[in-house]
Amino acid sequence: MSQEPAMFDQPSPDELDTLIGARLRGTGDLPDAAIRPDGALALALLDAAEKSRLDTAYSATLEERLRAAWRPQPRVSRSILRIPLPTWTRRPRALAAAILLVLALLGALLAVPQTRAAIAALLHIGSVTIIPTAPTLGANEPTPLPSILDLAGQTTLADAQRHTPFHIRLPNYPADLGAPQYVFAQDMDGKAVVLVWVDPQHPDRARLALNELSSDIYVYKFAPQVVQETQVHGQRALWTTGPYLLQIGSVSDQHNALRRLVTASHTLIWTEGNITYRLESDVSLEEAVHIAESLH
Amino acid sequence: MTEGPGVVPGEIVDESPLPDDRALAHAARTDRDAFAQLYRRHADRVYRYLLVRLADQHLAQDATAQTFLVALERLATYRGEGEFVSWLLGIARHKAADVLRARRASLPLEAAVAVESPQPRPDQVVETRLRLDEVGRALRSIAPERAEALALRVIGGLSAAEAGVVMGKSEAAVKMLVSRAVRDLRARLAVSSEDEA
């Protein structure tokens, strides 16, 4: 027996959704729900939405702005866990064996109290812990750009600053450096920022990559070839040479760590306040310190 | 599947097959025009969503610009696993949240009271068309999740399932939230049939 819908019976959530869908698709006959008050209001809302349009002049200006801002996009992996690693790390057995080897060597080293004390004293700075184990990796060469750029969280500097609880600092040396070409606000509690300047002579390579890391982030560097103590603004800093395996993660989320092979020739690590800085580059130690001391 | 708004009467419809959003988004990584086409296709929808969330035309325009700039910069992270417009509205949602957070932090108490009390008289609502900024002001007084669901489903034109993905809710939960949002909004706008009578 068919029954006319009562005027004040309200449509069920499913009925209302069906009505909304029918209206959005522009299908002819609308369900009975349309004549009930909630249905009628939903239709009025859809009508109001359809009539609201971005101002034509504003829209044209915005399109021009977007066209001007457009750049060819690098490929970015979906997750920081899926950052491409060298071929040997993509083979599960080889990767597992390498990690086990690293952990075994680390365990052996840490089992010796003097070694443990020496490591703690020498190889820890800010958020960074350097672990002197030695995976066998390729020859020294500048970090290829894709390995830095293949990160999640690409954004603008302004957007990164809005989502980062500390002031993002930029070097004003070298004078021609300008703003970074790529900015990544890493999704590790939103407290790690990676700034990348492209080498103008070699657009496929990074000139500088500066990581700014809050104290909630930890960094393990496995087996850099050289560790040298130096100073930035008179404070202790470390200077390392690749290649090494880098692991970055959030203290509060140990499972979602980023692992990346860094083949950069040099990395300078220092702290200021609660922030740890890593500067990857192929410049000399003196030049790197000069850049570090120019952050503002 | 996303349910876009119907064709406006009088609008010229190009019946040639159009590339879908996924194909355009892929092409837009290396083709400026493809991104411009995506922009033209979705700008109004993003703007409507932001207008109803922010209840201010200028804020909505700014947030629309920011949404597309971020989309442009993060385009390579869109991998075609969901509808492009859902991804876009996900960005817009974050932009709206940023603006609302900033506004909450900066509005003096008396201003907050003022914006929380739109309530047009019933006769005004009946006699004039609903405007999204008015609706947005009324939405501020209902539960945020309900307001969000309504904005994504009704104004943004996502399906309930897609809105659920953006909000981290089930399709059924979104339908329920929308239903309650409409009921709350009707009470807020005082457009019940009893009032009309």
XYZ file of C-alpha atoms in Angstrom:
493
model
C 0.000 0.000 0.000
C 1.498 3.279 -0.997
C 1.403 6.069 1.437
C 2.008 9.781 0.933
C 4.908 11.010 3.014
C 3.792 13.047 5.941
C 4.845 16.669 5.546
C 6.669 16.802 8.816
C 8.238 13.365 8.726
C 11.861 14.009 8.087
C 13.803 11.973 5.566
C 16.144 9.362 6.947
C 19.897 9.979 6.489
C 19.876 7.596 3.521
C 16.868 9.276 1.942
C 18.386 12.704 2.405
C 21.651 11.523 0.895
C 19.807 10.041 -2.073
C 18.044 13.362 -2.588
C 21.310 15.301 -2.417
C 22.948 12.886 -4.856
C 20.034 13.123 -7.277
C 20.165 16.910 -7.232
C 23.942 17.017 -7.645
C 23.753 14.663 -10.619
C 20.970 16.760 -12.088
C 18.622 13.812 -12.496
C 15.055 14.775 -13.319
C 12.672 13.471 -10.701
C 13.599 14.109 -7.118
C 12.645 11.687 -4.367
C 9.763 12.385 -1.980
C 12.254 13.660 0.547
C 12.379 16.887 -1.464
C 9.022 18.054 -0.136
C 9.862 17.531 3.507
C 11.432 20.421 5.414
C 14.906 18.923 5.768
C 14.887 17.897 2.124
C 13.714 21.318 1.057
C 16.478 22.969 3.032
C 19.067 20.624 1.512
C 17.839 21.636 -1.950
C 18.003 25.310 -0.991
C 21.593 24.795 0.138
C 22.472 23.082 -3.129
C 20.849 25.935 -4.999
C 22.819 28.503 -2.992
C 26.027 26.561 -3.639
C 25.444 26.422 -7.362
C 24.915 30.162 -7.529
C 28.062 30.982 -5.584
C 30.974 31.398 -7.937
C 34.436 32.792 -7.605
C 34.503 36.375 -8.842
C 35.419 36.286 -12.535
C 38.186 38.873 -12.366
C 39.642 37.309 -9.231
C 39.499 33.882 -10.832
C 41.324 35.069 -13.943
C 44.029 36.722 -11.856
C 44.428 33.600 -9.767
C 44.752 31.446 -12.862
C 47.507 33.734 -14.137
C 49.243 33.512 -10.789
C 49.031 29.727 -10.809
C 50.354 29.567 -14.340
C 53.294 31.745 -13.298
C 53.951 29.592 -10.235
C 53.779 26.307 -12.139
C 56.994 24.301 -12.357
C 57.603 20.775 -13.638
C 57.061 18.456 -10.705
C 59.613 16.029 -9.317
C 58.326 12.565 -8.528
C 57.588 12.335 -4.829
C 56.958 9.119 -3.034
C 53.679 8.674 -1.219
C 55.210 8.039 2.134
C 58.443 8.812 3.800
C 58.688 5.078 4.384
C 58.818 4.506 0.638
C 61.686 6.778 -0.183
C 63.706 4.975 -2.835
C 66.881 3.607 -1.424
C 69.767 2.190 -3.423
C 69.163 -1.079 -5.198
C 70.677 -3.218 -2.460
C 68.204 -1.797 0.046
C 65.231 -2.616 -2.181
C 66.029 -6.313 -1.972
C 64.371 -7.336 1.280
C 66.955 -9.939 2.178
C 69.869 -7.651 1.437
C 68.247 -4.832 3.376
C 67.440 -7.064 6.319
C 70.966 -8.436 6.291
C 72.436 -4.941 6.176
C 70.268 -3.712 9.023
C 71.058 -6.798 11.076
C 74.754 -6.283 10.388
C 74.526 -2.657 11.437
C 72.594 -3.522 14.572
C 74.961 -6.375 15.391
C 77.984 -4.157 15.013
C 76.307 -1.460 17.019
C 75.372 -3.955 19.699
C 78.912 -5.231 19.861
C 80.277 -1.742 20.135
C 77.781 -0.688 22.750
C 78.475 -3.833 24.758
C 81.883 -2.457 25.657
C 81.435 0.170 28.384
C 84.379 2.285 27.277
C 83.177 2.274 23.704
C 79.651 3.113 24.784
C 80.910 5.999 26.884
C 83.140 7.219 24.077
C 80.280 7.076 21.588
C 77.971 8.926 23.928
C 80.600 11.573 24.576
C 81.761 12.069 21.041
C 78.997 11.201 18.651
C 75.901 12.831 19.964
C 74.861 16.349 19.167
C 71.366 17.762 19.485
C 68.932 15.370 17.863
C 71.702 13.564 16.011
C 73.425 10.375 17.122
C 76.250 9.093 14.966
C 76.745 5.357 15.056
C 80.179 4.287 13.838
C 79.235 1.105 12.079
C 80.280 0.568 8.533
C 77.904 -0.620 5.824
C 79.713 -1.091 2.525
C 78.508 1.592 0.190
C 79.570 3.254 -3.019
C 82.101 5.917 -3.676
C 81.916 9.449 -2.388
C 79.914 11.743 -4.582
C 77.512 14.649 -4.141
C 74.019 13.693 -3.103
C 71.949 13.205 -6.252
C 69.016 15.561 -6.182
C 66.254 12.932 -6.439
C 67.331 11.332 -3.192
C 66.742 14.612 -1.393
C 63.726 15.695 -3.364
C 61.964 12.376 -3.178
C 60.446 13.335 0.135
C 56.911 13.705 1.332
C 55.532 16.988 2.579
C 56.576 19.330 -0.199
C 55.166 22.762 0.487
C 55.987 26.440 0.358
C 58.232 28.190 2.803
C 55.318 30.245 4.119
C 53.138 27.188 4.555
C 55.950 25.270 6.241
C 56.448 28.161 8.640
C 52.760 28.187 9.522
C 52.926 24.528 10.489
C 56.301 24.551 12.206
C 56.498 25.566 15.854
C 59.933 27.151 15.520
C 61.252 29.923 13.285
C 62.642 28.508 10.041
C 66.001 30.123 9.462
C 67.658 30.703 6.105
C 71.320 31.341 5.312
C 72.174 34.701 3.819
C 75.536 33.394 2.654
C 76.469 32.807 -0.152
C 74.955 36.076 -1.303
C 73.522 34.534 -4.464
C 71.744 31.734 -2.617
C 68.296 33.263 -2.304
C 65.274 31.278 -1.137
C 65.293 27.484 -1.300
C 63.832 26.001 -4.471
C 62.193 23.158 -2.551
C 60.719 23.060 0.940
C 59.514 19.946 2.731
C 57.679 20.043 6.048
C 58.150 16.483 7.137
C 55.214 14.813 8.783
C 57.080 13.683 11.839
C 55.008 15.632 14.319
C 55.433 18.540 11.908
C 58.709 19.452 13.445
C 61.271 18.740 10.768
C 61.876 20.999 7.811
C 64.083 20.271 4.813
C 65.179 23.169 2.594
C 66.879 22.435 -0.711
C 68.814 24.755 -2.980
C 69.508 23.411 -6.453
C 72.951 23.661 -7.988
C 72.456 26.104 -10.888
C 75.273 24.430 -12.844
C 73.828 20.954 -12.312
C 70.039 21.163 -11.987
C 69.888 17.493 -11.054
C 71.943 18.050 -7.937
C 71.433 19.821 -4.657
C 73.744 22.685 -3.909
C 72.704 22.714 -0.272
C 70.158 20.801 1.769
C 69.446 22.194 5.201
C 67.484 20.172 7.759
C 66.040 22.021 10.748
C 64.917 19.562 13.396
C 63.112 20.113 16.666
C 64.111 18.221 19.769
C 61.225 15.792 19.170
C 63.082 14.406 16.194
C 65.904 11.918 16.453
C 68.502 11.240 13.798
C 70.795 8.252 13.573
C 73.686 8.349 11.153
C 75.205 4.984 10.505
C 78.880 4.986 9.766
C 79.926 8.233 8.194
C 83.517 7.898 7.033
C 84.872 10.896 8.885
C 83.725 12.584 12.031
C 85.473 15.756 12.938
C 84.681 18.162 15.719
C 84.373 21.815 14.775
C 82.505 24.907 15.965
C 79.576 27.039 14.814
C 79.270 30.338 16.683
C 81.865 28.967 19.113
C 79.699 25.973 19.979
C 80.499 22.332 19.341
C 79.562 21.035 15.911
C 80.289 17.862 13.969
C 81.511 17.467 10.414
C 80.896 14.148 8.720
C 81.628 12.654 5.352
C 79.372 10.210 3.546
C 78.267 7.857 2.369
C 76.183 6.773 5.306
C 72.733 5.541 6.130
C 70.546 8.202 7.694
C 67.516 7.423 9.808
C 65.248 10.240 10.939
C 62.150 9.763 13.030
C 59.923 11.198 15.676
C 60.642 10.355 19.291
C 56.905 9.795 19.735
C 56.514 7.622 16.647
C 59.374 5.182 16.427
C 57.727 3.084 13.744
C 57.536 5.716 11.035
C 61.155 6.513 10.487
C 62.678 7.852 7.314
C 65.716 5.948 6.082
C 67.806 7.392 3.328
C 71.225 6.764 1.950
C 73.199 9.968 2.020
C 76.069 10.051 -0.383
C 76.807 13.707 0.237
C 80.415 14.483 0.640
C 79.914 16.511 3.771
C 77.400 17.258 6.458
C 77.762 19.852 9.180
C 75.661 19.294 12.291
C 75.173 21.832 15.032
C 72.550 22.996 17.490
C 71.169 26.371 18.428
C 68.615 26.467 21.201
C 66.438 23.395 20.898
C 66.920 23.106 17.156
C 69.399 20.806 15.462
C 70.664 21.761 12.028
C 72.126 19.469 9.353
C 73.698 21.093 6.338
C 74.397 18.683 3.475
C 76.670 20.072 0.793
C 79.887 19.470 -1.049
C 81.566 22.668 0.154
C 84.587 22.790 2.444
C 84.294 22.752 6.230
C 85.161 26.458 6.435
C 82.558 27.315 3.826
C 79.931 25.199 5.569
C 80.623 26.903 8.890
C 80.356 30.275 7.174
C 76.959 29.261 5.780
C 75.852 27.908 9.164
C 76.804 31.106 10.914
C 74.845 33.155 8.377
C 71.461 31.707 9.363
C 69.009 34.390 10.299
C 32.150 8.902 -7.527
C 32.056 12.646 -7.066
C 28.717 14.227 -7.749
C 29.331 17.586 -9.300
C 26.725 20.293 -9.344
C 24.285 20.137 -12.218
C 24.616 22.234 -15.301
C 23.414 25.781 -14.873
C 20.493 26.542 -17.197
C 21.716 28.391 -20.270
C 25.258 27.221 -19.830
C 26.920 25.968 -23.012
C 27.913 22.373 -22.578
C 30.892 21.063 -24.499
C 29.965 17.520 -25.368
C 33.418 16.487 -26.532
C 34.968 13.924 -24.223
C 37.025 15.581 -21.537
C 40.073 14.060 -19.920
C 39.268 12.925 -16.424
C 40.812 14.541 -13.408
C 43.335 11.791 -12.860
C 44.671 12.076 -16.386
C 44.802 15.854 -16.097
C 46.531 15.712 -12.729
C 49.132 13.380 -14.151
C 49.608 15.601 -17.193
C 49.769 18.702 -15.002
C 53.105 17.606 -13.597
C 54.677 18.500 -16.900
C 51.971 20.592 -18.554
C 51.010 24.017 -17.256
C 47.787 24.069 -19.286
C 46.596 20.830 -17.736
C 46.855 22.357 -14.287
C 45.026 25.459 -15.490
C 42.264 23.204 -16.764
C 42.017 21.489 -13.393
C 41.864 24.873 -11.761
C 39.022 26.068 -13.990
C 37.169 22.824 -13.441
C 37.271 22.962 -9.662
C 37.834 26.573 -8.600
C 34.163 27.292 -7.973
C 33.652 24.150 -5.974
C 36.664 24.844 -3.761
C 35.522 28.433 -3.334
C 31.968 27.397 -2.364
C 33.278 24.993 0.209
C 35.572 27.660 1.665
C 32.844 30.298 1.567
C 30.495 28.184 3.624
C 33.278 27.240 6.037
C 34.666 30.736 6.454
C 31.509 32.789 5.907
C 33.530 35.575 4.352
C 34.003 36.169 0.651
C 37.488 37.651 0.901
C 38.784 35.008 3.269
C 37.299 32.364 0.988
C 39.019 33.878 -2.049
C 42.377 33.983 -0.266
C 41.973 30.435 0.965
C 41.023 29.296 -2.541
C 44.237 30.805 -3.870
C 46.260 29.137 -1.118
C 44.567 25.816 -1.748
C 45.490 25.806 -5.421
C 49.021 27.017 -4.767
C 49.562 24.175 -2.328
C 47.915 21.758 -4.767
C 50.292 22.969 -7.449
C 53.293 22.396 -5.257
C 52.137 19.010 -3.985
C 50.749 17.716 -7.234
C 53.284 14.930 -7.414
C 51.910 13.523 -4.155
C 48.481 12.958 -5.742
C 48.660 9.437 -7.050
C 45.154 9.035 -8.387
C 43.983 6.759 -5.611
C 40.928 8.880 -4.839
C 39.036 11.571 -6.665
C 41.178 14.606 -7.395
C 38.518 16.939 -6.043
C 38.514 15.039 -2.736
C 42.249 15.568 -2.521
C 41.766 19.232 -3.365
C 39.033 19.700 -0.780
C 41.254 17.940 1.732
C 43.792 20.725 1.211
C 41.024 23.337 1.368
C 39.832 21.826 4.621
C 43.254 22.357 6.184
C 43.359 25.913 4.866
C 39.942 26.610 6.358
C 41.073 25.167 9.682
C 44.139 27.437 9.637
C 42.006 30.501 8.992
C 39.448 29.582 11.638
C 42.187 28.907 14.165
C 43.800 32.262 13.448
C 40.460 34.023 13.628
C 39.622 32.415 16.966
C 42.968 33.570 18.293
C 42.540 37.135 17.106
C 38.842 37.928 17.482
C 37.929 39.986 20.511
C 35.117 38.557 22.603
C 32.526 41.071 21.471
C 33.298 40.306 17.808
C 32.974 36.584 18.473
C 29.584 37.120 20.026
C 28.555 39.173 17.045
C 29.487 36.554 14.468
C 27.867 33.786 16.461
C 24.485 35.465 16.334
C 23.411 35.647 12.703
C 19.865 34.319 13.050
C 17.976 36.158 10.357
C 14.322 36.503 11.145
C 12.205 33.696 9.699
C 10.484 36.061 7.287
C 13.862 37.243 6.004
C 14.952 33.686 5.321
C 11.779 32.862 3.489
C 11.844 35.990 1.391
C 15.478 35.901 0.390
C 17.585 33.181 -1.093
C 20.044 31.477 1.140
C 23.539 32.818 0.747
C 26.499 30.636 1.534
C 28.146 33.188 3.790
C 24.934 33.369 5.848
C 24.780 29.618 5.964
C 28.416 29.561 7.023
C 27.708 31.879 9.936
C 24.826 29.689 11.022
C 27.025 26.592 10.712
C 29.375 28.007 13.329
C 26.765 27.342 15.958
C 26.347 23.649 15.206
C 28.697 20.773 15.985
C 31.876 21.186 13.906
C 31.790 17.655 12.496
C 28.230 18.120 11.307
C 29.133 21.436 9.710
C 32.151 19.864 8.017
C 30.144 16.935 6.680
C 27.506 19.261 5.269
C 30.130 21.511 3.696
C 31.907 18.609 1.993
C 28.820 16.648 0.928
C 26.288 19.325 0.033
C 28.395 22.357 -0.832
C 31.577 20.620 -1.987
C 29.597 18.004 -3.881
C 31.583 14.997 -2.711
C 29.786 11.708 -2.326
C 29.203 10.589 1.252
C 31.926 7.992 0.816
C 34.430 10.569 -0.459
C 33.568 13.005 2.300
C 34.123 10.116 4.690
C 37.623 9.590 3.341
C 38.434 13.288 3.790
C 37.029 13.295 7.330
C 38.210 9.849 8.374
C 34.604 8.667 8.815
C 32.466 5.920 7.340
C 29.972 6.670 4.586
C 27.106 5.921 6.978
C 28.565 8.276 9.579
C 28.763 11.075 7.017
C 25.125 10.551 6.015
C 24.117 10.745 9.646
C 26.210 13.865 10.239
C 24.734 15.566 7.175
C 21.219 14.676 8.233
C 21.787 16.137 11.678
C 23.529 19.184 10.252
C 20.528 19.946 8.047
C 18.184 19.498 10.984
C 20.332 21.762 13.187
C 20.668 24.296 10.429
C 16.952 24.368 9.816
C 16.384 25.103 13.476
C 19.096 27.729 13.353
C 17.719 29.425 10.280
C 14.184 29.045 11.576
C 12.861 27.828 8.284
C 10.686 25.050 9.593
C 7.338 24.629 7.982
C 5.774 25.634 11.242
C 7.502 28.982 11.008
C 6.514 29.422 7.391
C 2.923 28.750 8.346
